[in-house]
Every structure is written in structure tokens, then in C-alpha cells.
Amino acid sequence: MLLEVDGVAKTYATGDGPVAVLRAASLALDAGQSLALTGESGSGKSTLLHLVAGLDRPDAGRIRVAGREVGSLDDAGRARLRRETVGLIFQQFNLIPALDVAANLAFQARIAGRHDRGWCDALAGRLGLGPLLRRWPEELSGGQQQRVAIGRALAARPRLILADEPTGSLDEATGEAVLDLLLGLVSETGTALLMVTHSLRLAGRLGGRVHLAGGRLQPC
Amino acid sequence: MLRAGLAALAGHWRRHPLQLAMALAGLALATALWTGVQAINVEARSSYARAAALLAQDRLARLVPLVGARLDEADFVALRRAGWLVAPVIEGWMPAGAARLRLVGIDPLTAPPGALALPAGEAGGLAGFITPPGRFLADAATAPAAAAHLPGPVAAAEGVAPGVVVGDVGIVQGLLDAEGQLSRLLLWPEQPAGLPAWQAVAPGLRLETPAAAGDLARLTDSFHLNLTAFGLFAYVVGLFIVHAAVGLAFEQRRATFRTLRALGMPVATLVALSLAELLAMALAAGLAGVALGYLLAGALLPDVAATLRGLYGAAVAGGLALRAEWWAAGLAMAVAGTLVAAAAGLVRLARLPVLSAARPRAWARASARLIGGQAAAGAGLLALALGAGALPGLPAAFAAVAALLLGAALVLPGVLAAALAAVAPTARGPVAGWFLADTRLQLPGLSLALMALMLALAANIGVGTMVSSFRLAFTAWLDQRLVSELYVTARDDAEAAEVREWLAPQVDAVLPIWSVEGPLAGLPGEIYGVADHATYRDHWPLIAAMQGAWDRVAAGRAVMASEQLARRAGLAPGDALVLPGGVRVEVAGVYADYGNPVGQVLLAADRLAELYPQVERRRWAVRVAPAKAAELAAGLAERFGLEEGAVVDRAAVKALSLGLFERTFAVTAALNVLTLGVAGVALLASLVTLAGMRLPQLAPVWALGLTRARLARLELARALMLAALVFAAALPLGLALAWLLLARVNVEAFGWRLPMHLFPADWGVLLAMALAAAGLAAAGPARRLARLRPAELLGVFANER
């Protein structure tokens, strides 16, 4: 199994006392599979994604990515996991403003030591970014920025893509187009995809769906 | 609405206390350095004014000896008998333990009306003053110390300059061992009609107008201008901090401004509220700044007083009085500085469209667009500096310094951006590429702090090079000038003759050190007598000379002129010079005479004695085998019972001179360090304020696989790299500044030009200091980044940042 989440719990301290966002959440995802993660706002979807990516640590439970126990990795180990195994796509794109589109696209692949110029060019072509490669992130529309973010995530040939509402900031038509591209590329590369979304319609286009409520994951 | 608006605006500072602290610290430091320097200047000028106003000398003409420092009391008697209303004054130094007292003797019976009001006291006004042992007046700080060395009581009196004691002329003559001698005669403004010409009654005197007499303030103007320039410089550096902090706060609150506008707050109200907020900050920081400035001035004033005494013989009180005008001026500067620093932000606020989107990076991008314009303006100022540097006059020299510093500061961001762009293609690996590209993106936010750092470093290099060059030249000059092994001062001319006779058979040479004071080329001057001896021919530091210059001097036809005199009077070898009394001589050469505010000439000693028979002949320079010097000094002291200090060896004179030199530049060194400190704070302020805005740029890089520790190391490396680049820019700027100070400002202000030396070891130390300052400034934000909770970085990825 590429991804195993087993009994994961996470509690946040707030001004009103501790809030348990995740309670014994579990899921599994294999290579080439795609899974939608739905739930209400504040249900803990993004938190789960961050825990899987090693951006944060669970209070309890186990997370294994590509055979590695994420909880047992130190800061450098988790950074390496993100560089080499995981591709992250954010709702707010989070491109690096200091780099142009071409450099953003290649950045993660290069720091992972897996830069393949031909693959990057192919991705740029598939994502319609060819004419934009010398532009700066702030000069792009939301849809264009999200296409760059998808390209960046895929350029390193990750085994697992974690996408946090990748179309949440886009209008419906642009969102559909971006999702088409993402699903097409995931399917071509055999990458696993775990995607957070509010939209049941978009969730329906993925291979499976789990719903997060009360801190627990329920298969739909 | 106002209260709600203020609460909304103030909330920003509550959430960003460090940013508030930086803005306040910047403003307080700027105000402190400015008011501190102004306090020193005001205190010193007040001392000069009191000295000049003593006996109304600042508005009365006086008769002074044509040559020398003393006139005969008989001249006073003759003038009074002829009907002239003149008042005698005797002035001189009296030893008082380790220090000296400046005694001024006056005659209250003939003093001009209103010239000096004698305070009534127990000892009784006039009678107590003029009847031995007399009664003396001094300022409150001087009186207690003076009392131990004077025969009569010393009363504290306002209007007497610090370090000065006023007494009756007859009593002071006795104390100065100058019976029958006077320093000058004050002329009453109204004189009876039909008097014979004073020149006919006292032909050995000359008239000095009040303007020529009260020249202490003018002499010291350049020194105070230097201090003011330093103060202004530090003030501007401090305002950089305020501008950076307030500018960022405006940008960070753009969304708040927009929301308040959308909720119905008029733009005028919003601007007024921001203005009120700024004024409150300015007043708080201004009060702290003035208090700090007072402490700073108090700490520096003793050194300033020593400098002024050493350079100009000006007595300045070592203590500081708390004056209401400083508080007012300091607060006004703080408010004005805040408004200037925040003006751009206020204008942007006034023009902010209601629907303007929040753009946290808009400020940085706008600043980036400004880089090109700034560089062009800077280049214009640098060209102006070149032009001003070629013009004569002190104002032009200072204008060149100002244009050079400001121009270079404006050009700096463009130069750094170009340098980073140039090395970007050579970057190896994605992280290095991102690092360089990201550094370029940070430049607008850091540019003000980097400008401040460069200016402080350049000032350190420039002033350091000037002082060290001066020290080298001064030491070499002392080594050349102080060739005699011993210097002897006898009590009077008769004893001096005996000393000479006793010494002559035991030593290689006994050389006279005789001098008289008198006007040279219309300026105050000194005429020294020298013997025809190898001591002068082989060692005297000549800058320019005619063929056989020393032969001409030895023949009594020519003089050597000091550099100051030559520059001020436009003299060159071969020119003619009229000595006091009308004797015309040739200028045979020009010699360096550092540290002397008045012009000087060297004349053959015999000719000096012939022209000015009243010259004191009490001092000798003795040439003897160095091994015999100590034994000879002991023998002299024993044989003639000379007091301590009457026989000094070369090392002692040199140590004394160098000690005076070091104290002279102690203030400069202190201000240098303070300015570097302010620049360090400016860098810290910028890095701390930017650190909060950096998260959106750093979080994605972290998420993509760089650890927080590595990012922190990169942030630290960025600060160090920028500091090194800034140092590289500051080095040529500092050397250009040093050249201007040595070749233009010194020549105009003091009359001497110094050779410029380079001190690479000092640069190494300064580079280390710059790196340390940048490292310290970046260490806090970097440490915070390394320890940042993932939740804070994750917050960047939330929908609402």
C-alpha cells in the first residue's frame, strides 16, 4: 500500500480549549488510485493532508507513505519525503514569487535531484504553459497559477499527489479544466492522488471518496 | 467612529509589538543623536558667548600690543592722562594643581559701564574686590576648585566663562608675576571730544575691532559643523528605520484601511487618525530620544571640551545644563522626522481606492520600480559631488560630502540588484538559484537599512582613514619637529641666560625657542626665532621651499611660513610678507604645522631679538647625546632648582602631544561607533519587520522539501552576503569620503592638507564588525524561523492568511 493512515488523532489548543480535529482517522490508498476527501469546513481535511505530507505531526496513530513511517522521521527526513515522494498542490497555488514560471515548474524536481527537462517541457505543453514560461507568478491568472502548481507537483514524478482544494480558488469552468488536466496526468503517470474538495460533483470524478466528520473518516 | 477607527488601527501595533518597538527605537535614536549633538553645540557656544561677553569684549574695541602678548602699564597711564577712557585687562594662565586657571584681571573703577556687575556679598562689593588678598569671581563649577589656589575668596558669578577666574587687575598681575604689564586696554564706546590720537600717545599699540577679537566662535565653527553633520547623518539613518517600519505597517494594514473605507469612514478621517497615531508615536519616541540625547551629550561633553581646548584653546564647561529649548527642539525634530518618514505612506493612504485589493507585496514592488529612478537621481548627485569637490570654500566641501553620501546611498539598491543579476546565471543548483532570485526580491524591503549600513560603514572608513592618516602624519611630524633631546623653560630671561651658559660646554647645541605674537597677513599669528642649525636644516618638515631657503632665513632676510598661514594668505616661496612693525621679508619656504590654529613664521633668532627686543627668552631646546639626556635633565633641575615640567624630554612632549591628539578624536570615534550601532538597529528593524512578511514566500519552499533549519541558515547567509556586498560598496565610498575630508574639508577648515594613507587591516576589522552586526540582526529572525511551529507555516496555506 502506498499510503496507510491508521488511527490518526490530532487536537489543537484554542482559546476555547482543546479541539479534537481528528479522532482515529484511517484510510489506505495504493499506487494509481485516486481518492476524494470531503467534509465540512473545519472538519480537519487540510489537517489530515498536512499530516500525510509530514508538514505536521499527529498526536496519535500511524501514517506510512511508500513504506516509511512518517511519525518516526525527523525534520530532515520529512523534508526529504516531501521532496522525493510527495507532490503538494495548494488552493492558493503558493508559487515562489522570486522565480519565473519555468523555474517554479522545475523547482521541486531540481531540489529532489530528478529534473528531467524533456518531462518538464512536456508538462508545460500539456498544461498550456509554453507561452508563459518567462512570466512571473504575479502576472498570471488564478487558473494559470494553478496549472503551474500542478506542473510543479508532477515534475518531480512523485508517487503521491496531495491536493488541497486545487480548484477552490477558481471559477467553475477553469476549475473543471484544471481538474481534467490533473486527473489526466495522474492517470498517465500512475501517481496516487488524495484530493480534498468541498464539491461532491468533483469528488465523483475520482476513484473513491471518504468523508470526514466528527474527526473520523467514513467511506462513501 | 473615531474611537472605533483608532482601535482598529492600533490593533496592528498590538499584534506587532516588535515592529512598534523598532519604529519607536529608530525615532528615539535619531532624536537622541541629533539632540545630543545639538546640546553639545549649544553648551559650547554658550561658553564662547560668555567668554566673549566678559567685560563686554564682544562689543568693545580694544588696544593691544603691536607685537607680543603684553603691553606696558605706562601706556595705560599715558592714555588716561591724555583723557582716553580705557580700561586695563591682564590675562594669563596660572597653575592650579594638575590643571590651569585662566586669570583675568580687571579694574572695576575704569571698566566701561555695564561691562561687569560685581555681585554683592559678605566680603563687600568693590572694596573687597580691589583690596588684597582680593575677591575673585568664577562660574559655579569653577569656583570651588579655584578657591584652593587663590589668596582670596572666590564667589560664584553668572556671566563668567567656565575655567575663568576674574579678579582685580593689580592682584592678578601679582599672581601672574606680571607686575606693570597688561594684555589689552578696552576702549569705552563714548570718548570725550578733542583727544590727541591714541597712536601718538601709545605708538606701540594697535586697534582691534570687536569682530576680530571675538573669533573663538568662528574658529570653532568648523568643528561644530562637523558635529552637526554627524548628528544630522545619524538622524537621517534613524529616519530610515522609521520609514521602513511605518511604510510596512501601512502596507500590512491596507486591508484594514480598505475595510474601514468600505464601512463608511471618510478618507480624510482615516488620514487624520493615522496622523494622530503617528504624532503620538513621535511624541513618545521624541521624549525618550531627548532624554537619551541629554545622557549622550553629558557623556561626550568632557571629551568635546578637551578637543576644543586642545584645538582652539577654547574653554567649555564640562557639565550640561538641562534647557527647555532642547526638549522643544528635540520633540519638533521627532515630529518632523516622523512626518517626513511617513509622508509617502500618508499620501498612498489618501489616494487608496475603496476597492483596492490587499497587496502585501505592493510596497516592495513599488519600491523595486523606484530603484531605477533612485539610481538615476543618485548618479546625478554623484556628479554634483564631483563638481562641488572642485569648488573652493568650506560650504562647497561639505556640499560635496553630502552629495557623495546621498548619491551613493541612492545608487546602492540598483548596484546590488545588478550585482545579484550578474551572478544569478552562475548559481549552481535550484536552491542557490532561488536564494539569489529571492534576495533580489528582498532588496526593496531591505534597501533603506542597507543604505544606512553602507553610510555608517563609509563614514567609519572615511573618518577612520582621515584620523589614522592624521595620526601617522602627526606622529611623523612630531618625530621631525621634536628632534631635540631636552626642552628647558627657565623662570625668567636672566635665569635662561644662566641655563644656556651652564649647558653650552656640555651639549652639542642650545637652540632658542623664542616667540612673539602679532598679526601676519592681517591674521593672528606667531613669530618664532630659530638658530641656524642642522636641527632645522635636516629635520624640519618642509612642504615647499626656495633654493637655499635655510641660508636666506639664517641671513635674516627671509622666513619659513606655516602651511596654515601660507594657505590663508595665499603665500608661496618667493612671496613677500610684512612682519609686525612693517619689516618686509621673503617667504623662503612653507612647513607643516599640524594642530596649530594660528599662522606661524620662523625667523632667525638674532633678527627676532633685534626686531622685537621685548621677546621672552626663557625656553631652550637642547641637543645632546640621547644617553646623556636623563643625567643632564637631573643636573639641570638640581643646579637651578627648576620645577617639575620645566625640563622635559622628547618622549614626554611626544606622549603629551599624542595624548592630546587621541582625546581630540575621541568624540569622533564615539560618534562613529554610535552611527554604526544605529545602522545595525536599522538592519535589525528591517529584518524583523520583513520576517513577518516572509512566511508566504518561505512556506512553499519549506513545503516542497527544504527544512526550516536550512531556510534559517539561508536567511542568515543572505544577511551576511548582503552585508559583505554593502561593505564592498562602502569601501570606495569611504575612501572617497576620506579624500574629501583630508584634501578639502581639512584644508578649508584648519588650513592643512594631510597625506592619505590606507589601512587595510582596519577594513578587515570593520568588515568583521559589519558581518557581526548583520549576523546579530539576522540571528533573531533566523532562529525564530528555525523554531517556527509548523502550524504557523501551515497557516500560510489556509484560505485566509
mmCIF file of C-alpha atoms in Angstrom, chain A residues 12 50 54-56 75-80 82-83 88 90-92 94-99 106-108 110-111 138 152 164-165, chain B residues 365 429-431 433-434 437-439 441 696-697 700-710 790-791 794 796-801:
data_model
loop_
_atom_site.group_PDB
_atom_site.id
_atom_site.type_symbol
_atom_site.label_atom_id
_atom_site.label_comp_id
_atom_site.label_asym_id
_atom_site.label_seq_id
_atom_site.Cartn_x
_atom_site.Cartn_y
_atom_site.Cartn_z
ATOM 1 C CA TYR A 12 -5.472 21.776 18.532
ATOM 2 C CA HIS A 50 -0.692 18.142 6.178
ATOM 3 C CA GLY A 54 4.822 15.423 7.058
ATOM 4 C CA LEU A 55 4.119 19.107 7.423
ATOM 5 C CA ASP A 56 2.752 18.424 10.920
ATOM 6 C CA ASP A 75 12.571 17.202 10.294
ATOM 7 C CA ALA A 76 15.126 16.434 7.587
ATOM 8 C CA GLY A 77 13.540 13.062 6.865
ATOM 9 C CA ARG A 78 10.098 14.569 6.458
ATOM 10 C CA ALA A 79 11.549 17.282 4.205
ATOM 11 C CA ARG A 80 13.101 14.534 2.096
ATOM 12 C CA ARG A 82 8.101 15.850 0.607
ATOM 13 C CA ARG A 83 10.892 16.439 -1.906
ATOM 14 C CA LEU A 88 1.716 19.099 -2.985
ATOM 15 C CA PHE A 90 -2.452 24.112 -2.601
ATOM 16 C CA GLN A 91 -5.676 26.026 -3.060
ATOM 17 C CA GLN A 92 -3.714 29.309 -3.026
ATOM 18 C CA ASN A 94 1.805 29.098 -3.363
ATOM 19 C CA LEU A 95 4.174 29.643 -6.240
ATOM 20 C CA ILE A 96 7.544 31.111 -5.394
ATOM 21 C CA PRO A 97 7.341 34.789 -6.281
ATOM 22 C CA ALA A 98 11.092 35.178 -6.783
ATOM 23 C CA LEU A 99 11.170 32.593 -9.604
ATOM 24 C CA ALA A 106 11.199 22.766 -12.327
ATOM 25 C CA PHE A 107 11.929 23.764 -8.736
ATOM 26 C CA GLN A 108 10.785 20.691 -6.824
ATOM 27 C CA ARG A 110 15.513 20.039 -9.195
ATOM 28 C CA ILE A 111 15.737 20.042 -5.413
ATOM 29 C CA GLU A 138 2.087 37.643 -10.084
ATOM 30 C CA ARG A 152 5.474 21.713 -10.257
ATOM 31 C CA ASP A 164 -5.867 20.652 -1.053
ATOM 32 C CA GLU A 165 -8.915 22.040 -2.853
ATOM 33 C CA ARG B 365 7.168 46.059 -5.799
ATOM 34 C CA GLY B 429 21.587 24.187 -8.130
ATOM 35 C CA PRO B 430 17.970 25.196 -7.624
ATOM 36 C CA VAL B 431 18.383 26.341 -4.041
ATOM 37 C CA GLY B 433 19.171 29.997 -7.870
ATOM 38 C CA TRP B 434 16.157 30.559 -5.645
ATOM 39 C CA ALA B 437 16.387 35.422 -7.002
ATOM 40 C CA ASP B 438 14.701 35.709 -3.618
ATOM 41 C CA THR B 439 17.448 38.015 -2.375
ATOM 42 C CA LEU B 441 13.087 40.277 -4.315
ATOM 43 C CA PRO B 696 4.195 33.331 2.489
ATOM 44 C CA GLN B 697 7.415 33.194 0.466
ATOM 45 C CA PRO B 700 6.004 26.880 -0.073
ATOM 46 C CA VAL B 701 9.756 26.273 -0.210
ATOM 47 C CA TRP B 702 9.506 24.507 3.139
ATOM 48 C CA ALA B 703 6.521 22.513 1.940
ATOM 49 C CA LEU B 704 8.432 21.490 -1.171
ATOM 50 C CA GLY B 705 11.185 19.932 0.872
ATOM 51 C CA LEU B 706 13.605 22.406 2.465
ATOM 52 C CA THR B 707 13.873 22.111 6.230
ATOM 53 C CA ARG B 708 13.226 25.085 8.499
ATOM 54 C CA ALA B 709 16.810 24.831 9.736
ATOM 55 C CA ARG B 710 18.149 25.091 6.199
ATOM 56 C CA PRO B 790 4.683 24.004 11.555
ATOM 57 C CA ALA B 791 1.208 25.322 12.388
ATOM 58 C CA LEU B 794 0.701 25.869 7.615
ATOM 59 C CA VAL B 796 0.056 30.338 5.080
ATOM 60 C CA PHE B 797 -1.761 27.603 3.200
ATOM 61 C CA ALA B 798 -5.085 28.348 4.842
ATOM 62 C CA ASN B 799 -7.649 30.187 2.765
ATOM 63 C CA GLU B 800 -7.310 33.356 4.816
ATOM 64 C CA ARG B 801 -3.717 34.230 5.560
#
